[in-house]
Amino acid sequence: QVQLVESGGGLVQTGDSLRLSCAASGRTISSYYMAWFRQAQGKEREFVGWISESGDRTYYVKAVRGRFTISRDNAKNTIYLQMDSLKPEDTAVYYCAAATRSPGSYDAWGQGTQVTVSS
């Protein structure tokens, strides 16, 4: 069973950048699609983007496309979320997730890290 731990969240200002990390343990994630989700206070969890096993393919929701970049380092068993040009509406708890059984079916989750963007 894979365990995921996010880090790197914090309080930033509009226009700033932040990089989140998601470190995996227990199993190697090199064969898993990985994704980032976020949940703003009072709202449902929403999908942010995914990255393929090798990292050669990514996909992002329209709200973050061009500002966020997902990458991975399979040697370090870690994925990243680079967030640039942050906006107040990006404020949320960010979660990483692993699709351990089939792509698109995320069944392992981290505990989340808070990102707050002040205006």
PDB file of N, CA and C in Angstrom, residues 36-103:
ATOM      1  N   TRP A  36      -3.215  15.641  -8.939  1.00  0.00           N
ATOM      2  CA  TRP A  36      -3.441  16.618  -7.878  1.00  0.00           C
ATOM      3  C   TRP A  36      -4.903  17.022  -7.905  1.00  0.00           C
ATOM      4  N   PHE A  37      -5.445  17.157  -6.722  1.00  0.00           N
ATOM      5  CA  PHE A  37      -6.795  17.653  -6.520  1.00  0.00           C
ATOM      6  C   PHE A  37      -6.721  18.801  -5.528  1.00  0.00           C
ATOM      7  N   ARG A  38      -7.787  19.552  -5.419  1.00  0.00           N
ATOM      8  CA  ARG A  38      -7.856  20.599  -4.408  1.00  0.00           C
ATOM      9  C   ARG A  38      -9.278  20.745  -3.899  1.00  0.00           C
ATOM     10  N   GLN A  39      -9.377  21.252  -2.696  1.00  0.00           N
ATOM     11  CA  GLN A  39     -10.692  21.465  -2.094  1.00  0.00           C
ATOM     12  C   GLN A  39     -10.688  22.778  -1.344  1.00  0.00           C
ATOM     13  N   ALA A  40     -11.467  23.708  -1.837  1.00  0.00           N
ATOM     14  CA  ALA A  40     -11.629  24.983  -1.154  1.00  0.00           C
ATOM     15  C   ALA A  40     -12.656  24.832  -0.041  1.00  0.00           C
ATOM     16  N   GLN A  41     -12.560  25.679   0.935  1.00  0.00           N
ATOM     17  CA  GLN A  41     -13.456  25.607   2.077  1.00  0.00           C
ATOM     18  C   GLN A  41     -14.904  25.734   1.628  1.00  0.00           C
ATOM     19  N   GLY A  42     -15.721  24.808   2.041  1.00  0.00           N
ATOM     20  CA  GLY A  42     -17.128  24.834   1.697  1.00  0.00           C
ATOM     21  C   GLY A  42     -17.470  24.321   0.313  1.00  0.00           C
ATOM     22  N   LYS A  43     -16.466  23.826  -0.398  1.00  0.00           N
ATOM     23  CA  LYS A  43     -16.694  23.327  -1.749  1.00  0.00           C
ATOM     24  C   LYS A  43     -16.263  21.874  -1.873  1.00  0.00           C
ATOM     25  N   GLU A  44     -16.687  21.246  -2.943  1.00  0.00           N
ATOM     26  CA  GLU A  44     -16.301  19.868  -3.182  1.00  0.00           C
ATOM     27  C   GLU A  44     -14.871  19.801  -3.711  1.00  0.00           C
ATOM     28  N   ARG A  45     -14.263  18.636  -3.502  1.00  0.00           N
ATOM     29  CA  ARG A  45     -12.919  18.424  -4.024  1.00  0.00           C
ATOM     30  C   ARG A  45     -12.972  18.454  -5.545  1.00  0.00           C
ATOM     31  N   GLU A  46     -11.999  19.134  -6.149  1.00  0.00           N
ATOM     32  CA  GLU A  46     -11.967  19.212  -7.600  1.00  0.00           C
ATOM     33  C   GLU A  46     -10.618  18.749  -8.139  1.00  0.00           C
ATOM     34  N   PHE A  47     -10.680  18.180  -9.342  1.00  0.00           N
ATOM     35  CA  PHE A  47      -9.497  17.694 -10.006  1.00  0.00           C
ATOM     36  C   PHE A  47      -8.683  18.862 -10.558  1.00  0.00           C
ATOM     37  N   VAL A  48      -7.361  18.793 -10.424  1.00  0.00           N
ATOM     38  CA  VAL A  48      -6.477  19.840 -10.939  1.00  0.00           C
ATOM     39  C   VAL A  48      -5.738  19.361 -12.192  1.00  0.00           C
ATOM     40  N   GLY A  49      -5.158  18.175 -12.119  1.00  0.00           N
ATOM     41  CA  GLY A  49      -4.424  17.659 -13.263  1.00  0.00           C
ATOM     42  C   GLY A  49      -3.807  16.313 -12.956  1.00  0.00           C
ATOM     43  N   TRP A  50      -3.362  15.648 -14.023  1.00  0.00           N
ATOM     44  CA  TRP A  50      -2.702  14.346 -13.840  1.00  0.00           C
ATOM     45  C   TRP A  50      -1.420  14.280 -14.639  1.00  0.00           C
ATOM     46  N   ILE A  51      -0.606  13.270 -14.293  1.00  0.00           N
ATOM     47  CA  ILE A  51       0.629  13.018 -15.006  1.00  0.00           C
ATOM     48  C   ILE A  51       0.738  11.514 -15.222  1.00  0.00           C
ATOM     49  N   SER A  52       1.229  11.137 -16.398  1.00  0.00           N
ATOM     50  CA  SER A  52       1.354   9.721 -16.733  1.00  0.00           C
ATOM     51  C   SER A  52       2.510   9.083 -15.963  1.00  0.00           C
ATOM     52  N   GLU A  53       2.611   7.772 -16.083  1.00  0.00           N
ATOM     53  CA  GLU A  53       3.605   7.035 -15.309  1.00  0.00           C
ATOM     54  C   GLU A  53       5.023   7.544 -15.549  1.00  0.00           C
ATOM     55  N   SER A  54       5.355   7.779 -16.793  1.00  0.00           N
ATOM     56  CA  SER A  54       6.712   8.214 -17.125  1.00  0.00           C
ATOM     57  C   SER A  54       6.868   9.719 -17.064  1.00  0.00           C
ATOM     58  N   GLY A  55       5.767  10.418 -17.000  1.00  0.00           N
ATOM     59  CA  GLY A  55       5.809  11.872 -16.963  1.00  0.00           C
ATOM     60  C   GLY A  55       5.767  12.530 -18.328  1.00  0.00           C
ATOM     61  N   ASP A  56       5.564  11.740 -19.381  1.00  0.00           N
ATOM     62  CA  ASP A  56       5.594  12.311 -20.723  1.00  0.00           C
ATOM     63  C   ASP A  56       4.262  12.937 -21.122  1.00  0.00           C
ATOM     64  N   ARG A  57       3.240  12.676 -20.357  1.00  0.00           N
ATOM     65  CA  ARG A  57       1.932  13.261 -20.637  1.00  0.00           C
ATOM     66  C   ARG A  57       1.338  13.868 -19.381  1.00  0.00           C
ATOM     67  N   THR A  58       0.727  15.014 -19.568  1.00  0.00           N
ATOM     68  CA  THR A  58       0.034  15.689 -18.471  1.00  0.00           C
ATOM     69  C   THR A  58      -1.286  16.252 -18.988  1.00  0.00           C
ATOM     70  N   TYR A  59      -2.155  16.541 -18.050  1.00  0.00           N
ATOM     71  CA  TYR A  59      -3.432  17.171 -18.390  1.00  0.00           C
ATOM     72  C   TYR A  59      -3.825  18.070 -17.235  1.00  0.00           C
ATOM     73  N   TYR A  60      -4.408  19.207 -17.555  1.00  0.00           N
ATOM     74  CA  TYR A  60      -4.808  20.176 -16.529  1.00  0.00           C
ATOM     75  C   TYR A  60      -6.218  20.678 -16.812  1.00  0.00           C
ATOM     76  N   VAL A  61      -6.914  21.007 -15.756  1.00  0.00           N
ATOM     77  CA  VAL A  61      -8.209  21.650 -15.944  1.00  0.00           C
ATOM     78  C   VAL A  61      -7.963  23.068 -16.443  1.00  0.00           C
ATOM     79  N   LYS A  62      -8.967  23.611 -17.082  1.00  0.00           N
ATOM     80  CA  LYS A  62      -8.834  24.912 -17.727  1.00  0.00           C
ATOM     81  C   LYS A  62      -8.437  26.012 -16.746  1.00  0.00           C
ATOM     82  N   ALA A  63      -8.923  25.925 -15.528  1.00  0.00           N
ATOM     83  CA  ALA A  63      -8.686  26.989 -14.547  1.00  0.00           C
ATOM     84  C   ALA A  63      -7.212  27.168 -14.200  1.00  0.00           C
ATOM     85  N   VAL A  64      -6.411  26.128 -14.387  1.00  0.00           N
ATOM     86  CA  VAL A  64      -4.997  26.214 -14.002  1.00  0.00           C
ATOM     87  C   VAL A  64      -4.062  26.034 -15.185  1.00  0.00           C
ATOM     88  N   ARG A  65      -4.604  25.716 -16.353  1.00  0.00           N
ATOM     89  CA  ARG A  65      -3.777  25.453 -17.527  1.00  0.00           C
ATOM     90  C   ARG A  65      -2.937  26.676 -17.875  1.00  0.00           C
ATOM     91  N   GLY A  66      -1.649  26.453 -18.076  1.00  0.00           N
ATOM     92  CA  GLY A  66      -0.739  27.546 -18.374  1.00  0.00           C
ATOM     93  C   GLY A  66      -0.104  28.173 -17.149  1.00  0.00           C
ATOM     94  N   ARG A  67      -0.655  27.867 -15.970  1.00  0.00           N
ATOM     95  CA  ARG A  67      -0.096  28.410 -14.716  1.00  0.00           C
ATOM     96  C   ARG A  67       0.492  27.310 -13.838  1.00  0.00           C
ATOM     97  N   PHE A  68      -0.083  26.130 -13.887  1.00  0.00           N
ATOM     98  CA  PHE A  68       0.372  25.016 -13.045  1.00  0.00           C
ATOM     99  C   PHE A  68       1.091  23.978 -13.903  1.00  0.00           C
ATOM    100  N   THR A  69       2.079  23.340 -13.317  1.00  0.00           N
ATOM    101  CA  THR A  69       2.821  22.281 -13.997  1.00  0.00           C
ATOM    102  C   THR A  69       3.049  21.114 -13.043  1.00  0.00           C
ATOM    103  N   ILE A  70       2.645  19.948 -13.492  1.00  0.00           N
ATOM    104  CA  ILE A  70       2.887  18.733 -12.716  1.00  0.00           C
ATOM    105  C   ILE A  70       4.109  18.028 -13.291  1.00  0.00           C
ATOM    106  N   SER A  71       4.982  17.585 -12.414  1.00  0.00           N
ATOM    107  CA  SER A  71       6.150  16.821 -12.833  1.00  0.00           C
ATOM    108  C   SER A  71       6.372  15.700 -11.826  1.00  0.00           C
ATOM    109  N   ARG A  72       7.261  14.817 -12.178  1.00  0.00           N
ATOM    110  CA  ARG A  72       7.557  13.722 -11.273  1.00  0.00           C
ATOM    111  C   ARG A  72       9.014  13.304 -11.392  1.00  0.00           C
ATOM    112  N   ASP A  73       9.511  12.768 -10.294  1.00  0.00           N
ATOM    113  CA  ASP A  73      10.849  12.200 -10.246  1.00  0.00           C
ATOM    114  C   ASP A  73      10.687  10.788  -9.687  1.00  0.00           C
ATOM    115  N   ASN A  74      10.606   9.827 -10.571  1.00  0.00           N
ATOM    116  CA  ASN A  74      10.347   8.452 -10.119  1.00  0.00           C
ATOM    117  C   ASN A  74      11.509   7.888  -9.297  1.00  0.00           C
ATOM    118  N   ALA A  75      12.696   8.392  -9.531  1.00  0.00           N
ATOM    119  CA  ALA A  75      13.841   7.940  -8.737  1.00  0.00           C
ATOM    120  C   ALA A  75      13.689   8.358  -7.277  1.00  0.00           C
ATOM    121  N   LYS A  76      13.002   9.483  -7.068  1.00  0.00           N
ATOM    122  CA  LYS A  76      12.768   9.979  -5.709  1.00  0.00           C
ATOM    123  C   LYS A  76      11.373   9.599  -5.207  1.00  0.00           C
ATOM    124  N   ASN A  77      10.599   8.902  -6.057  1.00  0.00           N
ATOM    125  CA  ASN A  77       9.249   8.505  -5.673  1.00  0.00           C
ATOM    126  C   ASN A  77       8.407   9.716  -5.260  1.00  0.00           C
ATOM    127  N   THR A  78       8.521  10.764  -6.037  1.00  0.00           N
ATOM    128  CA  THR A  78       7.911  12.040  -5.682  1.00  0.00           C
ATOM    129  C   THR A  78       7.306  12.706  -6.917  1.00  0.00           C
ATOM    130  N   ILE A  79       6.174  13.360  -6.721  1.00  0.00           N
ATOM    131  CA  ILE A  79       5.635  14.217  -7.771  1.00  0.00           C
ATOM    132  C   ILE A  79       5.560  15.647  -7.237  1.00  0.00           C
ATOM    133  N   TYR A  80       5.406  16.571  -8.159  1.00  0.00           N
ATOM    134  CA  TYR A  80       5.427  17.986  -7.806  1.00  0.00           C
ATOM    135  C   TYR A  80       4.280  18.720  -8.501  1.00  0.00           C
ATOM    136  N   LEU A  81       3.910  19.835  -7.896  1.00  0.00           N
ATOM    137  CA  LEU A  81       2.960  20.740  -8.517  1.00  0.00           C
ATOM    138  C   LEU A  81       3.548  22.143  -8.426  1.00  0.00           C
ATOM    139  N   GLN A  82       4.031  22.626  -9.552  1.00  0.00           N
ATOM    140  CA  GLN A  82       4.545  23.989  -9.630  1.00  0.00           C
ATOM    141  C   GLN A  82       3.382  24.908  -9.952  1.00  0.00           C
ATOM    142  N   MET A  83       3.145  25.868  -9.079  1.00  0.00           N
ATOM    143  CA  MET A  83       2.029  26.785  -9.247  1.00  0.00           C
ATOM    144  C   MET A  83       2.560  28.202  -9.425  1.00  0.00           C
ATOM    145  N   ASP A  84       2.313  28.785 -10.563  1.00  0.00           N
ATOM    146  CA  ASP A  84       2.747  30.136 -10.865  1.00  0.00           C
ATOM    147  C   ASP A  84       1.543  31.062 -11.035  1.00  0.00           C
ATOM    148  N   SER A  85       1.795  32.346 -10.941  1.00  0.00           N
ATOM    149  CA  SER A  85       0.734  33.345 -11.113  1.00  0.00           C
ATOM    150  C   SER A  85      -0.490  33.005 -10.274  1.00  0.00           C
ATOM    151  N   LEU A  86      -0.250  32.739  -9.024  1.00  0.00           N
ATOM    152  CA  LEU A  86      -1.331  32.300  -8.152  1.00  0.00           C
ATOM    153  C   LEU A  86      -2.383  33.384  -7.958  1.00  0.00           C
ATOM    154  N   LYS A  87      -3.619  32.922  -7.813  1.00  0.00           N
ATOM    155  CA  LYS A  87      -4.764  33.808  -7.644  1.00  0.00           C
ATOM    156  C   LYS A  87      -5.475  33.452  -6.334  1.00  0.00           C
ATOM    157  N   PRO A  88      -6.216  34.371  -5.774  1.00  0.00           N
ATOM    158  CA  PRO A  88      -6.963  34.057  -4.546  1.00  0.00           C
ATOM    159  C   PRO A  88      -7.874  32.836  -4.716  1.00  0.00           C
ATOM    160  N   GLU A  89      -8.417  32.643  -5.886  1.00  0.00           N
ATOM    161  CA  GLU A  89      -9.306  31.497  -6.120  1.00  0.00           C
ATOM    162  C   GLU A  89      -8.562  30.164  -6.152  1.00  0.00           C
ATOM    163  N   ASP A  90      -7.237  30.189  -6.090  1.00  0.00           N
ATOM    164  CA  ASP A  90      -6.454  28.954  -5.970  1.00  0.00           C
ATOM    165  C   ASP A  90      -6.345  28.506  -4.514  1.00  0.00           C
ATOM    166  N   THR A  91      -6.823  29.318  -3.601  1.00  0.00           N
ATOM    167  CA  THR A  91      -6.776  28.958  -2.184  1.00  0.00           C
ATOM    168  C   THR A  91      -7.572  27.688  -1.931  1.00  0.00           C
ATOM    169  N   ALA A  92      -6.910  26.689  -1.357  1.00  0.00           N
ATOM    170  CA  ALA A  92      -7.533  25.393  -1.125  1.00  0.00           C
ATOM    171  C   ALA A  92      -6.551  24.487  -0.405  1.00  0.00           C
ATOM    172  N   VAL A  93      -7.059  23.357   0.043  1.00  0.00           N
ATOM    173  CA  VAL A  93      -6.187  22.262   0.472  1.00  0.00           C
ATOM    174  C   VAL A  93      -5.891  21.431  -0.769  1.00  0.00           C
ATOM    175  N   TYR A  94      -4.624  21.191  -1.007  1.00  0.00           N
ATOM    176  CA  TYR A  94      -4.203  20.449  -2.187  1.00  0.00           C
ATOM    177  C   TYR A  94      -3.819  19.024  -1.791  1.00  0.00           C
ATOM    178  N   TYR A  95      -4.326  18.074  -2.558  1.00  0.00           N
ATOM    179  CA  TYR A  95      -4.089  16.660  -2.302  1.00  0.00           C
ATOM    180  C   TYR A  95      -3.445  16.007  -3.515  1.00  0.00           C
ATOM    181  N   CYS A  96      -2.508  15.109  -3.257  1.00  0.00           N
ATOM    182  CA  CYS A  96      -2.041  14.266  -4.346  1.00  0.00           C
ATOM    183  C   CYS A  96      -2.710  12.903  -4.221  1.00  0.00           C
ATOM    184  N   ALA A  97      -2.783  12.227  -5.341  1.00  0.00           N
ATOM    185  CA  ALA A  97      -3.463  10.942  -5.370  1.00  0.00           C
ATOM    186  C   ALA A  97      -2.786  10.026  -6.373  1.00  0.00           C
ATOM    187  N   ALA A  98      -2.886   8.743  -6.103  1.00  0.00           N
ATOM    188  CA  ALA A  98      -2.303   7.721  -6.974  1.00  0.00           C
ATOM    189  C   ALA A  98      -3.397   6.797  -7.505  1.00  0.00           C
ATOM    190  N   ALA A  99      -3.279   6.452  -8.773  1.00  0.00           N
ATOM    191  CA  ALA A  99      -4.180   5.469  -9.380  1.00  0.00           C
ATOM    192  C   ALA A  99      -3.444   4.134  -9.378  1.00  0.00           C
ATOM    193  N   THR A 100      -3.645   3.367  -8.326  1.00  0.00           N
ATOM    194  CA  THR A 100      -2.847   2.153  -8.151  1.00  0.00           C
ATOM    195  C   THR A 100      -3.407   0.950  -8.906  1.00  0.00           C
ATOM    196  N   ARG A 101      -4.657   1.029  -9.325  1.00  0.00           N
ATOM    197  CA  ARG A 101      -5.257  -0.128 -10.007  1.00  0.00           C
ATOM    198  C   ARG A 101      -5.517   0.133 -11.476  1.00  0.00           C
ATOM    199  N   SER A 102      -6.008   1.304 -11.789  1.00  0.00           N
ATOM    200  CA  SER A 102      -6.256   1.636 -13.195  1.00  0.00           C
ATOM    201  C   SER A 102      -6.168   3.134 -13.378  1.00  0.00           C
ATOM    202  N   PRO A 103      -5.663   3.592 -14.529  1.00  0.00           N
ATOM    203  CA  PRO A 103      -5.549   5.030 -14.772  1.00  0.00           C
ATOM    204  C   PRO A 103      -6.893   5.725 -14.620  1.00  0.00           C
TER     205      PRO A 103
END
